[in-house]
């Protein structure tokens, strides 16, 4: 399963950006669609996830500002980022976990997209 991320770029504090990620390939099911980020000099962290059944989880640092959504028909996951802060600056990665058409599990990552927020 391949992932293609889009969106990101340069924003000012308080602005909004939207990231999208499309999954392609042959799979039986998608169990979780996640967004991670890695800031310079820091470890990668899970920002938001939407799991099978539609439950959503967010990192405390983005609760109330970021919204993850999924389009099942298009196999896409989006991350709406509002009220951006300079500390949101990072490379954002989409990640999809599921079962492929040969019934093997997969854990795919997108190529990463840079979000830079200036104060």
CSV table of C-alpha atoms in Angstrom, one decimal, residues 2-8 18-23 34-35 77 91-95 109-114:
chain,number,residue,atom,x,y,z
A,2,UNK,CA,1.4,3.3,-1.0
A,3,UNK,CA,0.7,6.7,0.5
A,4,UNK,CA,0.8,10.1,-1.1
A,5,UNK,CA,0.7,13.1,1.2
A,6,UNK,CA,0.0,16.6,0.2
A,7,UNK,CA,-0.5,20.0,1.8
A,8,UNK,CA,1.7,21.6,4.4
A,18,UNK,CA,-4.7,21.1,5.8
A,19,UNK,CA,-2.8,17.9,5.1
A,20,UNK,CA,-4.2,15.1,3.1
A,21,UNK,CA,-3.0,11.6,2.4
A,22,UNK,CA,-4.3,9.1,-0.1
A,23,UNK,CA,-3.8,5.4,0.1
A,34,UNK,CA,-2.5,8.2,11.7
A,35,UNK,CA,-0.6,11.4,11.4
A,77,UNK,CA,-7.1,10.8,5.6
A,91,UNK,CA,7.7,17.1,9.2
A,92,UNK,CA,4.3,15.4,9.2
A,93,UNK,CA,3.9,11.8,8.1
A,94,UNK,CA,0.8,9.9,7.4
A,95,UNK,CA,0.7,6.3,8.4
A,109,UNK,CA,4.2,5.5,5.7
A,110,UNK,CA,4.0,8.5,3.5
A,111,UNK,CA,6.9,10.6,2.4
A,112,UNK,CA,6.5,13.3,4.9
A,113,UNK,CA,5.5,16.9,4.3
A,114,UNK,CA,7.0,19.9,6.0
